[in-house]
CSV table of C-alpha atoms in Angstrom, one decimal:
chain,number,residue,atom,x,y,z
A,1,UNK,CA,106.1,-20.6,-73.5
A,2,UNK,CA,105.4,-18.6,-70.3
A,3,UNK,CA,103.0,-19.6,-67.9
A,4,UNK,CA,99.7,-17.9,-67.8
A,5,UNK,CA,98.4,-16.5,-64.3
A,6,UNK,CA,95.0,-17.5,-63.8
A,7,UNK,CA,92.7,-14.5,-62.8
A,8,UNK,CA,89.5,-15.2,-61.4
A,9,UNK,CA,86.4,-13.1,-62.6
A,10,UNK,CA,88.8,-10.7,-64.0
A,11,UNK,CA,85.8,-9.2,-65.7
A,12,UNK,CA,83.6,-8.8,-63.1
A,13,UNK,CA,83.3,-5.5,-61.0
A,14,UNK,CA,85.5,-5.2,-58.1
A,15,UNK,CA,84.5,-4.9,-54.6
A,16,UNK,CA,84.9,-1.0,-54.8
A,17,UNK,CA,81.7,-1.1,-56.5
A,18,UNK,CA,78.5,-1.6,-54.4
A,19,UNK,CA,77.5,-5.2,-54.8
A,20,UNK,CA,74.0,-4.3,-54.1
A,21,UNK,CA,73.8,-2.7,-57.5
A,22,UNK,CA,73.5,-5.8,-59.3
A,23,UNK,CA,70.4,-8.0,-58.3
A,24,UNK,CA,71.3,-11.3,-57.0
A,25,UNK,CA,68.0,-13.0,-57.8
A,26,UNK,CA,65.0,-12.2,-60.1
A,27,UNK,CA,62.9,-12.5,-56.7
A,28,UNK,CA,62.0,-9.3,-55.0
A,29,UNK,CA,64.5,-7.7,-52.9
A,30,UNK,CA,64.8,-7.2,-49.5
A,31,UNK,CA,62.5,-3.9,-49.7
A,32,UNK,CA,59.6,-6.2,-49.6
A,33,UNK,CA,59.3,-8.0,-46.6
A,34,UNK,CA,59.0,-11.7,-47.3
A,35,UNK,CA,57.4,-12.4,-43.7
A,36,UNK,CA,54.2,-11.5,-42.3
A,37,UNK,CA,56.2,-9.9,-39.3
A,38,UNK,CA,57.2,-6.2,-39.6
A,39,UNK,CA,60.8,-5.8,-40.5
A,40,UNK,CA,61.0,-2.6,-38.4
A,41,UNK,CA,59.4,-0.9,-35.5
A,42,UNK,CA,59.2,2.1,-37.2
A,43,UNK,CA,57.1,0.7,-40.1
A,44,UNK,CA,54.7,-0.9,-37.9
A,45,UNK,CA,51.2,0.7,-38.0
A,46,UNK,CA,49.8,1.7,-34.8
A,47,UNK,CA,47.2,-0.5,-33.2
A,48,UNK,CA,43.6,0.7,-33.5
A,49,UNK,CA,42.2,1.3,-30.3
A,50,UNK,CA,38.6,0.0,-29.9
A,51,UNK,CA,35.9,2.2,-28.4
A,52,UNK,CA,34.4,0.9,-25.2
A,53,UNK,CA,31.1,-0.7,-25.9
A,54,UNK,CA,28.1,1.5,-24.7
A,55,UNK,CA,26.5,0.0,-21.7
A,56,UNK,CA,22.9,-0.9,-22.2
A,57,UNK,CA,20.2,1.2,-20.4
A,58,UNK,CA,19.5,-0.9,-17.1
A,59,UNK,CA,16.1,0.4,-15.7
A,60,UNK,CA,16.8,-1.3,-12.4
A,61,UNK,CA,20.1,0.9,-11.7
A,62,UNK,CA,20.1,3.7,-9.1
A,63,UNK,CA,20.5,6.4,-11.9
A,64,UNK,CA,17.5,5.0,-13.8
A,65,UNK,CA,15.5,4.9,-10.7
A,66,UNK,CA,16.4,8.4,-9.5
A,67,UNK,CA,15.7,9.8,-13.0
A,68,UNK,CA,11.9,8.9,-12.7
A,69,UNK,CA,9.1,11.0,-11.9
A,70,UNK,CA,8.9,12.3,-8.4
A,71,UNK,CA,5.6,10.2,-8.1
A,72,UNK,CA,7.5,7.0,-7.9
A,73,UNK,CA,9.0,8.2,-4.4
A,74,UNK,CA,5.6,7.4,-2.9
A,75,UNK,CA,5.5,4.7,-0.2
A,76,UNK,CA,4.6,1.4,-1.4
A,77,UNK,CA,0.8,0.2,-0.9
A,78,UNK,CA,1.9,-3.4,-0.1
A,79,UNK,CA,4.5,-4.9,2.0
A,80,UNK,CA,7.9,-5.1,0.4
A,81,UNK,CA,8.4,-8.6,1.3
A,82,UNK,CA,5.0,-9.7,-0.3
A,83,UNK,CA,6.0,-7.5,-3.4
A,84,UNK,CA,9.2,-9.3,-3.8
A,85,UNK,CA,7.6,-13.0,-3.6
A,86,UNK,CA,5.0,-11.9,-6.2
A,87,UNK,CA,7.4,-10.5,-8.6
A,88,UNK,CA,9.4,-13.7,-8.6
A,89,UNK,CA,6.3,-15.9,-8.9
A,90,UNK,CA,5.2,-13.9,-11.7
A,91,UNK,CA,8.5,-14.0,-13.4
A,92,UNK,CA,8.3,-17.5,-13.5
A,93,UNK,CA,4.9,-17.9,-14.6
A,94,UNK,CA,5.7,-15.7,-17.6
A,95,UNK,CA,8.9,-17.2,-18.3
A,96,UNK,CA,7.1,-20.8,-18.5
A,97,UNK,CA,4.4,-19.1,-20.8
A,98,UNK,CA,6.9,-17.0,-22.9
A,99,UNK,CA,5.9,-18.5,-26.3
A,100,UNK,CA,2.3,-17.1,-26.1
A,101,UNK,CA,3.1,-14.1,-24.3
A,102,UNK,CA,5.9,-13.0,-26.9
A,103,UNK,CA,2.9,-13.0,-29.5
A,104,UNK,CA,1.4,-10.0,-27.8
A,105,UNK,CA,4.5,-8.1,-27.3
A,106,UNK,CA,5.5,-9.4,-23.8
A,107,UNK,CA,9.1,-10.2,-24.8
A,108,UNK,CA,11.6,-12.3,-22.9
A,109,UNK,CA,13.6,-9.2,-22.4
A,110,UNK,CA,10.8,-7.8,-20.2
A,111,UNK,CA,10.2,-11.0,-18.3
A,112,UNK,CA,14.0,-11.2,-17.6
A,113,UNK,CA,13.8,-7.4,-16.5
A,114,UNK,CA,11.1,-8.6,-14.0
A,115,UNK,CA,13.1,-11.1,-12.4
A,116,UNK,CA,15.9,-8.5,-12.1
A,117,UNK,CA,13.4,-6.1,-10.5
A,118,UNK,CA,12.5,-8.8,-8.1
A,119,UNK,CA,16.2,-9.4,-6.9
A,120,UNK,CA,16.9,-5.5,-7.0
A,121,UNK,CA,14.1,-4.7,-4.9
A,122,UNK,CA,15.1,-7.3,-2.1
A,123,UNK,CA,18.6,-6.0,-2.2
A,124,UNK,CA,17.5,-2.2,-1.9
A,125,UNK,CA,15.1,-3.1,1.0
A,126,UNK,CA,18.0,-4.8,2.9
A,127,UNK,CA,20.0,-1.6,2.0
A,128,UNK,CA,17.4,0.7,3.3
A,129,UNK,CA,17.0,-1.6,6.5
A,130,UNK,CA,20.8,-1.2,7.2
A,131,UNK,CA,20.8,2.4,6.5
A,132,UNK,CA,17.8,2.9,8.7
A,133,UNK,CA,19.5,1.2,11.6
A,134,UNK,CA,22.5,3.4,11.3
A,135,UNK,CA,20.7,6.5,12.1
A,136,UNK,CA,22.2,8.1,15.1
A,137,UNK,CA,19.5,7.9,17.7
A,138,UNK,CA,20.0,7.8,21.5
A,139,UNK,CA,19.8,4.6,23.6
A,140,UNK,CA,16.4,5.8,24.7
A,141,UNK,CA,15.4,6.4,21.5
A,142,UNK,CA,16.1,3.1,20.2
A,143,UNK,CA,14.3,1.6,23.2
A,144,UNK,CA,11.1,3.5,22.4
A,145,UNK,CA,11.5,2.5,18.5
A,146,UNK,CA,11.6,-1.3,19.6
A,147,UNK,CA,8.8,-1.0,21.8
A,148,UNK,CA,6.6,0.9,19.3
A,149,UNK,CA,7.1,-1.7,16.5
A,150,UNK,CA,6.3,-4.6,19.0
A,151,UNK,CA,3.1,-2.8,20.2
A,152,UNK,CA,2.5,-2.1,16.7
A,153,UNK,CA,2.5,-5.8,15.7
A,154,UNK,CA,0.3,-6.7,18.8
A,155,UNK,CA,-2.3,-4.3,17.8
A,156,UNK,CA,-2.5,-5.6,14.5
A,157,UNK,CA,-2.4,-9.2,15.4
A,158,UNK,CA,-5.2,-8.6,17.6
A,159,UNK,CA,-7.3,-7.0,15.1
A,160,UNK,CA,-6.6,-10.0,12.7
A,161,UNK,CA,-8.1,-12.3,15.3
A,162,UNK,CA,-10.7,-10.1,17.1
A,163,UNK,CA,-12.2,-8.8,13.5
A,164,UNK,CA,-11.7,-12.1,11.5
A,165,UNK,CA,-15.2,-12.3,10.0
A,166,UNK,CA,-15.3,-8.3,9.4
A,167,UNK,CA,-13.6,-8.0,5.8
A,168,UNK,CA,-13.7,-4.3,6.1
A,169,UNK,CA,-11.9,-4.3,9.4
A,170,UNK,CA,-9.1,-6.7,7.6
A,171,UNK,CA,-8.8,-4.5,4.8
A,172,UNK,CA,-8.2,-1.5,7.0
A,173,UNK,CA,-5.6,-3.5,9.0
A,174,UNK,CA,-3.9,-4.4,5.8
A,175,UNK,CA,-3.8,-0.5,4.8
A,176,UNK,CA,-2.4,0.4,8.1
A,177,UNK,CA,0.5,-2.2,8.1
A,178,UNK,CA,1.9,-1.1,4.7
A,179,UNK,CA,5.2,0.7,4.5
A,180,UNK,CA,7.9,0.8,6.9
A,181,UNK,CA,10.2,3.1,8.8
A,182,UNK,CA,10.0,5.1,12.1
A,183,UNK,CA,7.4,7.7,10.6
A,184,UNK,CA,5.3,4.7,9.3
A,185,UNK,CA,5.4,3.1,12.8
A,186,UNK,CA,4.1,6.4,14.3
A,187,UNK,CA,1.5,6.6,11.9
A,188,UNK,CA,0.5,2.9,12.2
A,189,UNK,CA,0.1,3.5,16.2
A,190,UNK,CA,-2.2,6.3,15.7
A,191,UNK,CA,-4.3,4.8,13.2
A,192,UNK,CA,-4.6,1.7,15.0
A,193,UNK,CA,-5.8,3.5,18.1
A,194,UNK,CA,-8.6,5.1,15.9
A,195,UNK,CA,-9.2,1.5,14.6
A,196,UNK,CA,-9.7,0.1,18.1
A,197,UNK,CA,-12.0,3.2,19.2
A,198,UNK,CA,-14.1,1.8,16.3
A,199,UNK,CA,-14.0,-1.9,17.1
A,200,UNK,CA,-14.1,-1.9,21.0
A,201,UNK,CA,-16.4,-4.8,21.4
A,202,UNK,CA,-13.6,-7.0,19.7
A,203,UNK,CA,-11.2,-6.2,22.5
A,204,UNK,CA,-12.6,-8.8,24.8
A,205,UNK,CA,-11.4,-11.7,22.7
A,206,UNK,CA,-7.6,-10.4,22.5
A,207,UNK,CA,-4.9,-9.7,25.0
A,208,UNK,CA,-5.0,-6.0,24.1
A,209,UNK,CA,-5.8,-3.7,27.2
A,210,UNK,CA,-6.7,-0.1,27.3
A,211,UNK,CA,-3.2,0.7,28.6
A,212,UNK,CA,-1.8,-0.8,25.3
A,213,UNK,CA,-3.9,1.8,23.5
A,214,UNK,CA,-2.9,4.6,25.8
A,215,UNK,CA,0.7,3.6,25.3
A,216,UNK,CA,0.6,3.7,21.7
A,217,UNK,CA,-0.5,7.2,21.6
A,218,UNK,CA,2.2,8.4,24.0
A,219,UNK,CA,4.9,6.3,22.1
A,220,UNK,CA,3.8,8.2,18.8
A,221,UNK,CA,4.2,11.4,20.6
A,222,UNK,CA,7.4,10.6,22.1
A,223,UNK,CA,9.1,9.5,18.8
A,224,UNK,CA,8.4,12.4,16.7
A,225,UNK,CA,12.1,13.8,17.1
A,226,UNK,CA,13.5,10.5,16.5
A,227,UNK,CA,11.4,10.1,13.2
A,228,UNK,CA,12.8,13.6,12.3
A,229,UNK,CA,16.2,12.5,12.7
A,230,UNK,CA,15.6,9.3,10.5
A,231,UNK,CA,13.9,11.4,7.8
A,232,UNK,CA,16.8,13.8,7.8
A,233,UNK,CA,19.7,11.5,7.4
A,234,UNK,CA,21.0,11.6,4.1
A,235,UNK,CA,22.0,7.7,3.7
A,236,UNK,CA,18.6,6.6,5.2
A,237,UNK,CA,16.6,9.1,3.1
A,238,UNK,CA,18.7,8.0,-0.1
A,239,UNK,CA,18.0,4.4,0.4
A,240,UNK,CA,14.3,4.9,1.3
A,241,UNK,CA,13.7,6.8,-2.1
A,242,UNK,CA,15.6,4.1,-4.1
A,243,UNK,CA,13.3,1.5,-2.4
A,244,UNK,CA,10.0,3.1,-3.1
A,245,UNK,CA,11.2,3.9,-6.8
A,246,UNK,CA,12.1,0.6,-7.2
A,247,UNK,CA,8.9,-0.7,-6.0
A,248,UNK,CA,6.8,1.4,-8.2
A,249,UNK,CA,8.7,0.9,-11.2
A,250,UNK,CA,8.6,-2.8,-10.8
A,251,UNK,CA,4.8,-2.6,-9.9
A,252,UNK,CA,4.3,-0.8,-13.4
A,253,UNK,CA,6.0,-3.4,-15.3
A,254,UNK,CA,4.3,-6.2,-13.3
A,255,UNK,CA,0.7,-4.6,-14.2
A,256,UNK,CA,1.8,-4.8,-18.0
A,257,UNK,CA,2.7,-8.6,-17.8
A,258,UNK,CA,-0.3,-9.4,-15.6
A,259,UNK,CA,-2.6,-7.6,-18.0
A,260,UNK,CA,-0.7,-9.0,-21.0
A,261,UNK,CA,-1.0,-12.6,-19.4
A,262,UNK,CA,-4.8,-12.3,-18.7
A,263,UNK,CA,-5.5,-11.2,-22.2
A,264,UNK,CA,-3.1,-13.8,-23.9
A,265,UNK,CA,-4.9,-16.7,-21.8
A,266,UNK,CA,-8.5,-15.4,-21.8
A,267,UNK,CA,-9.5,-18.5,-23.4
A,268,UNK,CA,-8.0,-20.5,-20.4
A,269,UNK,CA,-9.6,-18.9,-17.3
A,270,UNK,CA,-7.7,-20.9,-14.6
A,271,UNK,CA,-4.2,-19.9,-16.2
A,272,UNK,CA,-5.4,-16.4,-16.6
A,273,UNK,CA,-6.3,-16.0,-12.9
A,274,UNK,CA,-2.8,-16.9,-12.1
A,275,UNK,CA,-1.5,-13.3,-13.8
A,276,UNK,CA,-3.2,-11.5,-10.7
A,277,UNK,CA,-1.6,-10.2,-7.5
A,278,UNK,CA,-3.2,-12.5,-4.7
A,279,UNK,CA,-2.5,-9.6,-2.2
A,280,UNK,CA,-4.5,-7.1,-4.0
A,281,UNK,CA,-7.2,-9.4,-5.2
A,282,UNK,CA,-7.8,-10.4,-1.6
A,283,UNK,CA,-8.3,-6.8,-0.6
A,284,UNK,CA,-10.6,-6.2,-3.6
A,285,UNK,CA,-12.7,-9.3,-2.8
A,286,UNK,CA,-13.1,-8.5,1.0
A,287,UNK,CA,-14.1,-4.9,-0.1
A,288,UNK,CA,-16.6,-6.3,-2.4
A,289,UNK,CA,-18.0,-8.8,0.0
A,290,UNK,CA,-18.3,-6.1,2.8
A,291,UNK,CA,-20.2,-3.8,0.4
A,292,UNK,CA,-22.7,-6.4,-0.5
A,293,UNK,CA,-23.4,-7.1,3.3
A,294,UNK,CA,-24.1,-3.4,4.0
A,295,UNK,CA,-27.6,-2.6,2.6
A,296,UNK,CA,-28.7,0.9,2.9
A,297,UNK,CA,-31.7,1.4,5.2
A,298,UNK,CA,-34.3,3.7,3.8
A,299,UNK,CA,-37.5,5.0,5.4
A,300,UNK,CA,-40.6,4.2,3.4
A,301,UNK,CA,-41.4,7.2,1.1
A,302,UNK,CA,-45.2,8.1,1.3
A,303,UNK,CA,-46.7,10.2,-1.2
A,304,UNK,CA,-46.8,13.9,-0.3
A,305,UNK,CA,-50.1,15.4,0.7
A,306,UNK,CA,-51.3,18.1,-1.7
A,307,UNK,CA,-50.6,21.8,-0.4
A,308,UNK,CA,-52.6,24.7,-0.6
A,309,UNK,CA,-50.2,26.0,-3.3
A,310,UNK,CA,-50.6,22.7,-5.7
C-alpha cells in the first residue's frame, strides 16, 4: 500500500492570492484606527488657530487719553503731587466701603480704575519732568530757570507767612502755585510781583526784598525764549499733554466717586465728609470766611426831596 504524502492546507488559497482578501478577524480592520493617535500625518486635521482675545479698553492708556476732548489738555487746578495723594487715599476709602457703594452704581471696577489712575498720574508726571529736563536749553538759560524756580518758591513761602491771617491772600497764592513747567514759572513770577504790590505791608515780616521783586520781573522777561523752546519740543509737549489729560480724566472719575460716597453715607456725616477733596475744601472754606469778613459799606440813604416836577 503506497504511502500517502501529507499535504498541508491543500484546500486553502496559495500565496499567489492576496491574503488581505480574507478577514482574519471579526473585528474592524486597520482601516479604522485602534488608537487615539493619528495613523498618518496626511489624515491629521489641521489645528484650529485661536483668535487673539480683544484687549479691554483701558481709560488710562495713552491712546484713550489722547482721544479725549481737547478741553482735557488744560493745566491742572491743583498741584500734581496733591492730586496723586488724594486719588490714592480716595481709592482706599472707596475700596473699604465697596459693599455700600456698589449698591448705588460705584462698582469695584470703578474703584480699581481710580487706583490705576493714581499710579498712572504719578508715572506720567515723572515722564513729563524727565522730558522737560531734556529740552535743549543753553547753560545760561538753565541757570536762569533754576534761579527763577527758587525765587518763585521764596515769594510764595513769604506770602504764606506774611499773609497767614488773610484767607483771600492764601487762596490767591494757591492759585498762583498751581501748574508746572517753565511757562507756568514765568507766569508765577509775574503774578507774584502783582501779589506783593497789593500786600506791601506784609513784606516787613519776611526776607523778601524789593530787589527780589525787581529780579522776578527781569527773570520772567529773560526766560521767554527758553519757554518757547520748551513748548515747541515735541517730546516735552507730548508728555505735558498726557499729564494734563490724565489729571482731568482721573479728576472726573474721582468726582463721581466723591459724589456717590457723600450720597451713600448721607446718614453718616463723618464718613460722608471723608469723600471730599481736602485741598479744594480748604480753598472754598477760605473764600467763604473771607467773604463773611467783608461787609459792604453803604452810605445812609436819605429820602429824596421832592422836586418841582414831582
